Amino acid sequence: MRCVTVNAPSQRYEVRIGPGLLGTLGEGVRESTGAKKCAVIAGENVFPLYGAAALESLRSAGLETCSLVLPAGEETKSLRHYGELLTFLAEKRFTRTDCVVALGGGVTGDLTGFAAATYQRGIAFVQAPTTLLAAVDSSVGGKTAIDLPQGKNQVGAFYQPSLVLCDTDALSTLPRRELSAGFAEVIKYAVLGDPVLFNALRDKSVDLPAVIETCVKHKAAIVAEDERDTGKRRLLNLGHTFGHAVESRSAYTLLHGETVSVGTAMICRAACRMGLLKEADRDAVLSLLRAYELPTETDYSAGELYDTLLLDKKFSGGRLHLIVPRAVGHCDILPVSQEEARTWLEAGLA
Ligand code: NAD
Ligand code: GLY
């Protein structure tokens, strides 16, 4: 088993990575939360695959259990399903000494984490990621959220899990398209600060548990320094600023990771046009994204994406922080005005 400790200012916890870890969920929940009662929250695709194993492990550790199965898809990160989850916990008489487990991808993790953050002002939660994207990114660092019809992640909280348990065996059932989407976030870490990982990805000489550990270490280091996203953590938004606009425009028909890929390609093209990134580096990033079967183009116009960007919470006080690649392994945070953001957007589509 691989283990990374996240020293977030609000909570210190372990991220355990390896095969067969779901069988240790009960023990992990007991030792990290002290809970006696635990709810497993999972999506409709994940529960039939891994729900029984999760519940069995919890029961074997002496915990009282229950479960709630939710529809799959981004639409579940909604006020409706947030309400459903809170109501479920209340009806099951959960108290602040109990715990919830998010078993699934980023959708389940974000929704369950936000419900855990707010139910009775906060109960313990454990992340058990089953997608590559959740393993390398969303399950770690404590960003929890739901969407509003007006925009993605518009309601949320910073709320750290007590434990992240990533059973890498679960990735074996992940559809190929979802695996590729996860690689968009892996490539993000490589472009941000890890040329060694970048080259390993190029050679396809990667072992998933090792890659997950590497990415989690990068994220843990950033979260330890800037838990609440006021400085260095903004770097993790590489590819997300324009990517979110593409994602919202597509009405979630494109996967989150796919839009991060498009957004990463756009910011690389724009940085190159602005003379800040060499053509060779731009081409290397675009080729790597394509090698993992990820999209690098969008048909949306600059006007359409700009309108969507204006609704994004990333604009505050009229300014937006763009994450600009300067080389493979080095990115800068660049605050820009609304007008400048439009220029960058146009340059990213060219
Ligand atoms: P997802 O949660 O929608 O899961 C992808 C799909 O795969 C779903 O249909 C799910 O049912 C299925 N699935 C999950 N695990 C499976 C498995 N092991 N076998 C078979 N099928 C499986 O998507 P995602 O890519 O994991 O997460 C995307 C979400 O994460 C977005 O809402 C995004 O905003 C959020 N996110 C959050 C953060 C954060 O820091 N909180 C970071 C990145 C992304
Ligand atoms: N995925 C961005 C962050 O965790 O900050």
GROMACS .gro file of N, CA, C and O in nm, residues 185-230:
model
  184
  185GLU      N    1  -0.631   1.528  -1.576
  185GLU     CA    2  -0.584   1.586  -1.449
  185GLU      C    3  -0.442   1.540  -1.418
  185GLU      O    4  -0.362   1.614  -1.360
  186VAL      N    5  -0.408   1.418  -1.458
  186VAL     CA    6  -0.270   1.369  -1.438
  186VAL      C    7  -0.174   1.457  -1.519
  186VAL      O    8  -0.071   1.503  -1.469
  187ILE      N    9  -0.212   1.482  -1.645
  187ILE     CA   10  -0.127   1.566  -1.733
  187ILE      C   11  -0.116   1.707  -1.674
  187ILE      O   12  -0.012   1.772  -1.682
  188LYS      N   13  -0.223   1.751  -1.610
  188LYS     CA   14  -0.220   1.883  -1.543
  188LYS      C   15  -0.103   1.891  -1.444
  188LYS      O   16  -0.025   1.987  -1.446
  189TYR      N   17  -0.092   1.789  -1.358
  189TYR     CA   18   0.018   1.792  -1.259
  189TYR      C   19   0.154   1.791  -1.329
  189TYR      O   20   0.248   1.856  -1.283
  190ALA      N   21   0.163   1.715  -1.439
  190ALA     CA   22   0.291   1.706  -1.510
  190ALA      C   23   0.329   1.843  -1.568
  190ALA      O   24   0.444   1.886  -1.556
  191VAL      N   25   0.231   1.911  -1.629
  191VAL     CA   26   0.259   2.042  -1.690
  191VAL      C   27   0.288   2.146  -1.581
  191VAL      O   28   0.374   2.232  -1.595
  192LEU      N   29   0.219   2.132  -1.468
  192LEU     CA   30   0.240   2.229  -1.360
  192LEU      C   31   0.379   2.222  -1.300
  192LEU      O   32   0.439   2.324  -1.268
  193GLY      N   33   0.431   2.098  -1.286
  193GLY     CA   34   0.558   2.094  -1.212
  193GLY      C   35   0.633   1.964  -1.213
  193GLY      O   36   0.714   1.940  -1.123
  194ASP      N   37   0.606   1.878  -1.312
  194ASP     CA   38   0.672   1.748  -1.304
  194ASP      C   39   0.712   1.696  -1.443
  194ASP      O   40   0.644   1.609  -1.501
  195PRO      N   41   0.824   1.746  -1.497
  195PRO     CA   42   0.868   1.700  -1.629
  195PRO      C   43   0.898   1.549  -1.632
  195PRO      O   44   0.884   1.487  -1.737
  196VAL      N   45   0.937   1.493  -1.517
  196VAL     CA   46   0.965   1.348  -1.514
  196VAL      C   47   0.835   1.271  -1.539
  196VAL      O   48   0.829   1.177  -1.620
  197LEU      N   49   0.729   1.313  -1.471
  197LEU     CA   50   0.598   1.251  -1.494
  197LEU      C   51   0.555   1.273  -1.639
  197LEU      O   52   0.502   1.181  -1.704
  198PHE      N   53   0.579   1.392  -1.690
  198PHE     CA   54   0.542   1.424  -1.829
  198PHE      C   55   0.607   1.324  -1.926
  198PHE      O   56   0.541   1.267  -2.012
  199ASN      N   57   0.736   1.299  -1.906
  199ASN     CA   58   0.807   1.207  -1.995
  199ASN      C   59   0.759   1.064  -1.978
  199ASN      O   60   0.746   0.990  -2.075
  200ALA      N   61   0.731   1.026  -1.854
  200ALA     CA   62   0.681   0.890  -1.829
  200ALA      C   63   0.545   0.872  -1.897
  200ALA      O   64   0.517   0.766  -1.956
  201LEU      N   65   0.464   0.976  -1.895
  201LEU     CA   66   0.333   0.969  -1.961
  201LEU      C   67   0.351   0.957  -2.112
  201LEU      O   68   0.279   0.883  -2.179
  202ARG      N   69   0.449   1.029  -2.163
  202ARG     CA   70   0.478   1.023  -2.307
  202ARG      C   71   0.520   0.883  -2.348
  202ARG      O   72   0.479   0.833  -2.453
  203ASP      N   73   0.601   0.821  -2.264
  203ASP     CA   74   0.650   0.686  -2.294
  203ASP      C   75   0.545   0.579  -2.263
  203ASP      O   76   0.570   0.461  -2.285
  204LYS      N   77   0.437   0.621  -2.203
  204LYS     CA   78   0.332   0.528  -2.156
  204LYS      C   79   0.392   0.424  -2.060
  204LYS      O   80   0.345   0.310  -2.053
  205SER      N   81   0.498   0.467  -1.989
  205SER     CA   82   0.561   0.375  -1.894
  205SER      C   83   0.508   0.406  -1.755
  205SER      O   84   0.585   0.435  -1.663
  206VAL      N   85   0.374   0.405  -1.743
  206VAL     CA   86   0.319   0.445  -1.613
  206VAL      C   87   0.244   0.331  -1.546
  206VAL      O   88   0.174   0.254  -1.610
  207ASP      N   89   0.262   0.328  -1.416
  207ASP     CA   90   0.193   0.230  -1.333
  207ASP      C   91   0.090   0.311  -1.253
  207ASP      O   92   0.127   0.409  -1.187
  208LEU      N   93  -0.039   0.274  -1.266
  208LEU     CA   94  -0.143   0.361  -1.210
  208LEU      C   95  -0.126   0.395  -1.062
  208LEU      O   96  -0.131   0.513  -1.026
  209PRO      N   97  -0.104   0.295  -0.974
  209PRO     CA   98  -0.087   0.333  -0.832
  209PRO      C   99   0.027   0.433  -0.811
  209PRO      O  100   0.015   0.527  -0.733
  210ALA      N  101   0.137   0.414  -0.886
  210ALA     CA  102   0.251   0.507  -0.871
  210ALA      C  103   0.214   0.646  -0.921
  210ALA      O  104   0.249   0.748  -0.858
  211VAL      N  105   0.142   0.652  -1.033
  211VAL     CA  106   0.099   0.782  -1.087
  211VAL      C  107   0.005   0.852  -0.988
  211VAL      O  108   0.018   0.973  -0.963
  212ILE      N  109  -0.087   0.775  -0.932
  212ILE     CA  110  -0.182   0.835  -0.837
  212ILE      C  111  -0.104   0.891  -0.717
  212ILE      O  112  -0.126   1.005  -0.673
  213GLU      N  113  -0.010   0.812  -0.666
  213GLU     CA  114   0.070   0.859  -0.551
  213GLU      C  115   0.144   0.990  -0.586
  213GLU      O  116   0.144   1.085  -0.508
  214THR      N  117   0.203   0.993  -0.705
  214THR     CA  118   0.278   1.113  -0.746
  214THR      C  119   0.186   1.235  -0.750
  214THR      O  120   0.219   1.343  -0.698
  215CYS      N  121   0.069   1.218  -0.812
  215CYS     CA  122  -0.024   1.332  -0.824
  215CYS      C  123  -0.073   1.376  -0.687
  215CYS      O  124  -0.083   1.496  -0.657
  216VAL      N  125  -0.105   1.278  -0.601
  216VAL     CA  126  -0.156   1.312  -0.468
  216VAL      C  127  -0.048   1.386  -0.387
  216VAL      O  128  -0.078   1.481  -0.314
  217LYS      N  129   0.077   1.346  -0.406
  217LYS     CA  130   0.186   1.417  -0.335
  217LYS      C  131   0.191   1.563  -0.380
  217LYS      O  132   0.207   1.653  -0.298
  218HIS      N  133   0.177   1.586  -0.512
  218HIS     CA  134   0.177   1.725  -0.561
  218HIS      C  135   0.060   1.802  -0.499
  218HIS      O  136   0.076   1.914  -0.452
  219LYS      N  137  -0.057   1.738  -0.500
  219LYS     CA  138  -0.174   1.810  -0.449
  219LYS      C  139  -0.161   1.835  -0.299
  219LYS      O  140  -0.193   1.944  -0.249
  220ALA      N  141  -0.112   1.734  -0.226
  220ALA     CA  142  -0.098   1.748  -0.080
  220ALA      C  143  -0.004   1.864  -0.046
  220ALA      O  144  -0.031   1.941   0.047
  221ALA      N  145   0.103   1.878  -0.123
  221ALA     CA  146   0.199   1.986  -0.094
  221ALA      C  147   0.133   2.122  -0.113
  221ALA      O  148   0.153   2.215  -0.033
  222ILE      N  149   0.052   2.134  -0.217
  222ILE     CA  150  -0.014   2.262  -0.244
  222ILE      C  151  -0.121   2.292  -0.140
  222ILE      O  152  -0.131   2.404  -0.087
  223VAL      N  153  -0.199   2.190  -0.106
  223VAL     CA  154  -0.308   2.210  -0.010
  223VAL      C  155  -0.252   2.245   0.130
  223VAL      O  156  -0.311   2.325   0.204
  224ALA      N  157  -0.138   2.187   0.164
  224ALA     CA  158  -0.076   2.217   0.294
  224ALA      C  159  -0.040   2.366   0.302
  224ALA      O  160  -0.047   2.428   0.408
  225GLU      N  161  -0.005   2.423   0.188
  225GLU     CA  162   0.038   2.563   0.185
  225GLU      C  163  -0.080   2.659   0.169
  225GLU      O  164  -0.077   2.770   0.219
  226ASP      N  165  -0.181   2.616   0.095
  226ASP     CA  166  -0.290   2.708   0.059
  226ASP      C  167  -0.421   2.631   0.053
  226ASP      O  168  -0.475   2.606  -0.055
  227GLU      N  169  -0.472   2.597   0.170
  227GLU     CA  170  -0.593   2.514   0.174
  227GLU      C  171  -0.712   2.583   0.109
  227GLU      O  172  -0.793   2.520   0.042
  228ARG      N  173  -0.723   2.715   0.127
  228ARG     CA  174  -0.847   2.783   0.088
  228ARG      C  175  -0.837   2.859  -0.045
  228ARG      O  176  -0.916   2.947  -0.074
  229ASP      N  177  -0.738   2.821  -0.125
  229ASP     CA  178  -0.737   2.867  -0.264
  229ASP      C  179  -0.723   3.018  -0.280
  229ASP      O  180  -0.792   3.079  -0.361
  230THR      N  181  -0.633   3.075  -0.201
  230THR     CA  182  -0.614   3.220  -0.214
  230THR      C  183  -0.480   3.251  -0.280
  230THR      O  184  -0.448   3.366  -0.305
   0.00000   0.00000   0.00000
